[in-house]
mmCIF file of C-alpha atoms in Angstrom:
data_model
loop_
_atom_site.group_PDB
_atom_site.id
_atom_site.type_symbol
_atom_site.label_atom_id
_atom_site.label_comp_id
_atom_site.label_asym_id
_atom_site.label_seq_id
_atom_site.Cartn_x
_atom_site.Cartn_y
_atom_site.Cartn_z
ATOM 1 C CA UNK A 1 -10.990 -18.927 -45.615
ATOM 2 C CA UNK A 2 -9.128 -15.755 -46.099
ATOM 3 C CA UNK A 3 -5.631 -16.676 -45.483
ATOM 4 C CA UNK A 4 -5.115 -15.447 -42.194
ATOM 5 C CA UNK A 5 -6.082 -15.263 -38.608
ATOM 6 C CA UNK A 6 -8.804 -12.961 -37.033
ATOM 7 C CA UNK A 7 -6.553 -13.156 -33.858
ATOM 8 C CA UNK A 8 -3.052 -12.191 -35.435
ATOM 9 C CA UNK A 9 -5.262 -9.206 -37.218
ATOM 10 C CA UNK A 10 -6.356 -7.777 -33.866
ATOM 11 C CA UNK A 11 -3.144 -6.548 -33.045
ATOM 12 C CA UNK A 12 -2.534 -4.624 -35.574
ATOM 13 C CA UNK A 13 -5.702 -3.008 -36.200
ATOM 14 C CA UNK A 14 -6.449 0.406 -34.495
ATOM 15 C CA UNK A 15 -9.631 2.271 -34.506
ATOM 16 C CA UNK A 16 -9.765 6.012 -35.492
ATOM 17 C CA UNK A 17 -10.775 6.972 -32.130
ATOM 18 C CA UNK A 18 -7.846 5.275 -30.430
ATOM 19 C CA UNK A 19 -5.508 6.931 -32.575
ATOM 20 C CA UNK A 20 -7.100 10.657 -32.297
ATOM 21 C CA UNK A 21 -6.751 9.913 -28.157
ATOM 22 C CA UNK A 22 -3.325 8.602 -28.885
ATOM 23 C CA UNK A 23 -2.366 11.335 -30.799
ATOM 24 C CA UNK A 24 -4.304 13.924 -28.122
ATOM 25 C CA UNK A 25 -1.946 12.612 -25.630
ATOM 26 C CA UNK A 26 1.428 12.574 -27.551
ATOM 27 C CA UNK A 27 0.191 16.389 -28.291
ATOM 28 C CA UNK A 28 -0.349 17.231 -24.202
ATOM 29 C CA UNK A 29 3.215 15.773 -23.392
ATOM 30 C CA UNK A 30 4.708 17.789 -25.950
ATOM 31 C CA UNK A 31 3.069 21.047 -24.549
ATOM 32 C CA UNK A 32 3.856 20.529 -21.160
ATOM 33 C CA UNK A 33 7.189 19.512 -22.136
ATOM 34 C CA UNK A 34 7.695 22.768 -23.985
ATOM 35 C CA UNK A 35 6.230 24.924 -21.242
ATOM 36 C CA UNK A 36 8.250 22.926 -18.827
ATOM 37 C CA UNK A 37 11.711 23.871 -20.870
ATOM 38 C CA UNK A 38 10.610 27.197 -20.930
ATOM 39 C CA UNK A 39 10.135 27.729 -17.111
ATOM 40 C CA UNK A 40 13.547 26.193 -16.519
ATOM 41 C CA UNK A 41 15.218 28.526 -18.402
ATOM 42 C CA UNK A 42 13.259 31.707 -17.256
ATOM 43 C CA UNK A 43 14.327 30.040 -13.984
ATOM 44 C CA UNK A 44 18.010 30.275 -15.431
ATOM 45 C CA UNK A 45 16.987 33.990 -17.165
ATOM 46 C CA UNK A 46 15.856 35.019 -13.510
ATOM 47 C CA UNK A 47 19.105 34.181 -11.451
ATOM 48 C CA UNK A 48 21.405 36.167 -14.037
ATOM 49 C CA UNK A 49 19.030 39.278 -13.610
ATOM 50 C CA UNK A 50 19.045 38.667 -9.577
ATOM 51 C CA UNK A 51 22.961 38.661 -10.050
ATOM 52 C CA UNK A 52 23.369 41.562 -12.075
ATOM 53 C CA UNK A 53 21.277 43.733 -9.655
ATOM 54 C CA UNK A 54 22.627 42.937 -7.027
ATOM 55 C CA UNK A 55 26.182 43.625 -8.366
ATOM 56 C CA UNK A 56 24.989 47.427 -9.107
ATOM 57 C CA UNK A 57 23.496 47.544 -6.174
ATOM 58 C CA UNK A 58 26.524 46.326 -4.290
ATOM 59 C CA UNK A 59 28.567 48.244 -6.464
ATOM 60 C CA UNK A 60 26.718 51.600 -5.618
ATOM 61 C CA UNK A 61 26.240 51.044 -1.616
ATOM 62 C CA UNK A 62 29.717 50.157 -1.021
ATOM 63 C CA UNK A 63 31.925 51.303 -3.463
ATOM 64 C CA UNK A 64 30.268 54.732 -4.769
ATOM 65 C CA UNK A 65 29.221 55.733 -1.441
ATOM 66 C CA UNK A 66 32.643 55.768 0.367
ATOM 67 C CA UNK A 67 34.678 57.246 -2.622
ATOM 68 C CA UNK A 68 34.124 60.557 -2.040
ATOM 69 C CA UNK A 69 35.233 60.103 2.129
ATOM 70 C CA UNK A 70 38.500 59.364 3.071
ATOM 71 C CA UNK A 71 40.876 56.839 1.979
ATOM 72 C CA UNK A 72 40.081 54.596 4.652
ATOM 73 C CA UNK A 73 36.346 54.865 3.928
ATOM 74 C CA UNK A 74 36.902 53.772 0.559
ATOM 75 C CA UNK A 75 39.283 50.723 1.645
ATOM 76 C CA UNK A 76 36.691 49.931 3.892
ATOM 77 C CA UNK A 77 33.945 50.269 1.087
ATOM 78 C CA UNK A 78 36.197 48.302 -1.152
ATOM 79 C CA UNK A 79 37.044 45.579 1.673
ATOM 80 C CA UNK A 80 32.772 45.175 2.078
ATOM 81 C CA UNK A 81 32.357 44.904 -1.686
ATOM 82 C CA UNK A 82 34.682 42.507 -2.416
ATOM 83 C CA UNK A 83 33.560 39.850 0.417
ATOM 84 C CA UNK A 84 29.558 40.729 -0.403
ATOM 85 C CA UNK A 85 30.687 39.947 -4.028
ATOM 86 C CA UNK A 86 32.528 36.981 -3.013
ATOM 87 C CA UNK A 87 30.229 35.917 -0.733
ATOM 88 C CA UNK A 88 26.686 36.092 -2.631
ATOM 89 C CA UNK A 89 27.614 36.700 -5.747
ATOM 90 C CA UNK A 90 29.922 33.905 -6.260
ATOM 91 C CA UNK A 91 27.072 31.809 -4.100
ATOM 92 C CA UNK A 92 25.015 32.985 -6.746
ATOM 93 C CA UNK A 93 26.975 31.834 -9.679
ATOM 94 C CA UNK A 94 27.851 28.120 -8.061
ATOM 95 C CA UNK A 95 23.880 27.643 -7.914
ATOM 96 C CA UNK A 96 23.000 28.983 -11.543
ATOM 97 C CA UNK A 97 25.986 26.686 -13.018
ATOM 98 C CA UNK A 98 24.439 23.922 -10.746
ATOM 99 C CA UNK A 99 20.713 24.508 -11.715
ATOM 100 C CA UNK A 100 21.618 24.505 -15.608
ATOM 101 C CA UNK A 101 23.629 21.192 -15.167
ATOM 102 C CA UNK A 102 20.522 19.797 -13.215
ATOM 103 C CA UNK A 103 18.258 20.942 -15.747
ATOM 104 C CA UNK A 104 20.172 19.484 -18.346
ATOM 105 C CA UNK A 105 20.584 16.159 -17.777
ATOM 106 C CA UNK A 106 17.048 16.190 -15.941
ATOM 107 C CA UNK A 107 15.300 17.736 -18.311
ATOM 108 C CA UNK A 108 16.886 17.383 -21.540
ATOM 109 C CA UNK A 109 18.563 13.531 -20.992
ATOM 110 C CA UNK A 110 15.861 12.254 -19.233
ATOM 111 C CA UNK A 111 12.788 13.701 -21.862
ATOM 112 C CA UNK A 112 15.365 12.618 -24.880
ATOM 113 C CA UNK A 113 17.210 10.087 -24.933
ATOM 114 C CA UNK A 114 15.952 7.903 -21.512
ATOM 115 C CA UNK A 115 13.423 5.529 -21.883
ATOM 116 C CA UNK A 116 12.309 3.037 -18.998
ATOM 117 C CA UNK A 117 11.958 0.533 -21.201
ATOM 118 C CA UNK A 118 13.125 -2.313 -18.042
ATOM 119 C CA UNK A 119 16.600 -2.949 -19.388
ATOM 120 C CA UNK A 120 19.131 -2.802 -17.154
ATOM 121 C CA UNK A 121 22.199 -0.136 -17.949
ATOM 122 C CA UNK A 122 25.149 -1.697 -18.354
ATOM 123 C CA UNK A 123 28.288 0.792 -19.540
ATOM 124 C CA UNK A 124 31.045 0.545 -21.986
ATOM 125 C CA UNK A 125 34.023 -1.396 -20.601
ATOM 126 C CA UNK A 126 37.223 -1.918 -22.758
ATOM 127 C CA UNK A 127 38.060 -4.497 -19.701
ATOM 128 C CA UNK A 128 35.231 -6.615 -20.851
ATOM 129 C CA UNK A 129 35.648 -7.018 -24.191
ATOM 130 C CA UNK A 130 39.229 -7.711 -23.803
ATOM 131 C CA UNK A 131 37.734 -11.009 -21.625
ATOM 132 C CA UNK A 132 35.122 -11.400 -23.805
ATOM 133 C CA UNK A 133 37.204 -11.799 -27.066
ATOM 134 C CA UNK A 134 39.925 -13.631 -24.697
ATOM 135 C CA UNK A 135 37.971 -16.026 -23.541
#
């Protein structure tokens, strides 16, 4: 008699193997999760490049172009800047600011902080500890 339980021991005992496939895992998630950080914010790193040629580009068709005409052809270069800018520029930034939002509670909550552990979310609520303490 040895003082305790083959069957309680069992648990805790884990073979070198298991922990080297264990560990081989943990290491995979990590590097996909690192590549997968990365690509989001090349993804970011790619939409503020798209914007910033597009706004010389823009810039140079409409604006440069008609300067050197009339003054009407400049208004008129100045009147198709300004809605192009508006218009797909602006479209532009609305989508970045909405991708890096995305990303961030997608990507950084979610591989963080969330775990689907099967316990139901329940929020703060002054309300309810004001009836719980009441009652």
């Amino acid at each position: 008699e040895n003082g305790h339980d083959e069957d309680d021991h069992e648990d805790d005992d884990h073979g070198f193997g298991e922990i080297v496939i264990h560990q081989a895992i943990e290491t995979i998630e990590f590097v996909l999760g690192m590549v997968s950080n990365t690509a989001s914010y090349l993804r970011l790193w790619a939409l503020s490049l798209a914007h910033s040629e597009l706004a010389t580009v823009f810039w140079e068709k409409a604006m440069l172009s008609t300067l050197n005409m009339n003054w009407f052809a400049a208004f008129f270069g100045f009147g198709i800047f300004a809605g192009v800018t508006f218009g797909v520029l602006l479209m532009m930034d609305v989508l970045e600011c909405f991708l890096h939002a995305l990303r961030l509670h997608w990507v950084e909550f979610q591989n963080k902080f969330f775990a689907a552990d099967g316990v139901r979310f329940s929020p703060y609520s002054f309300k309810q500890v004001i009836k719980d303490t009441s009652a």
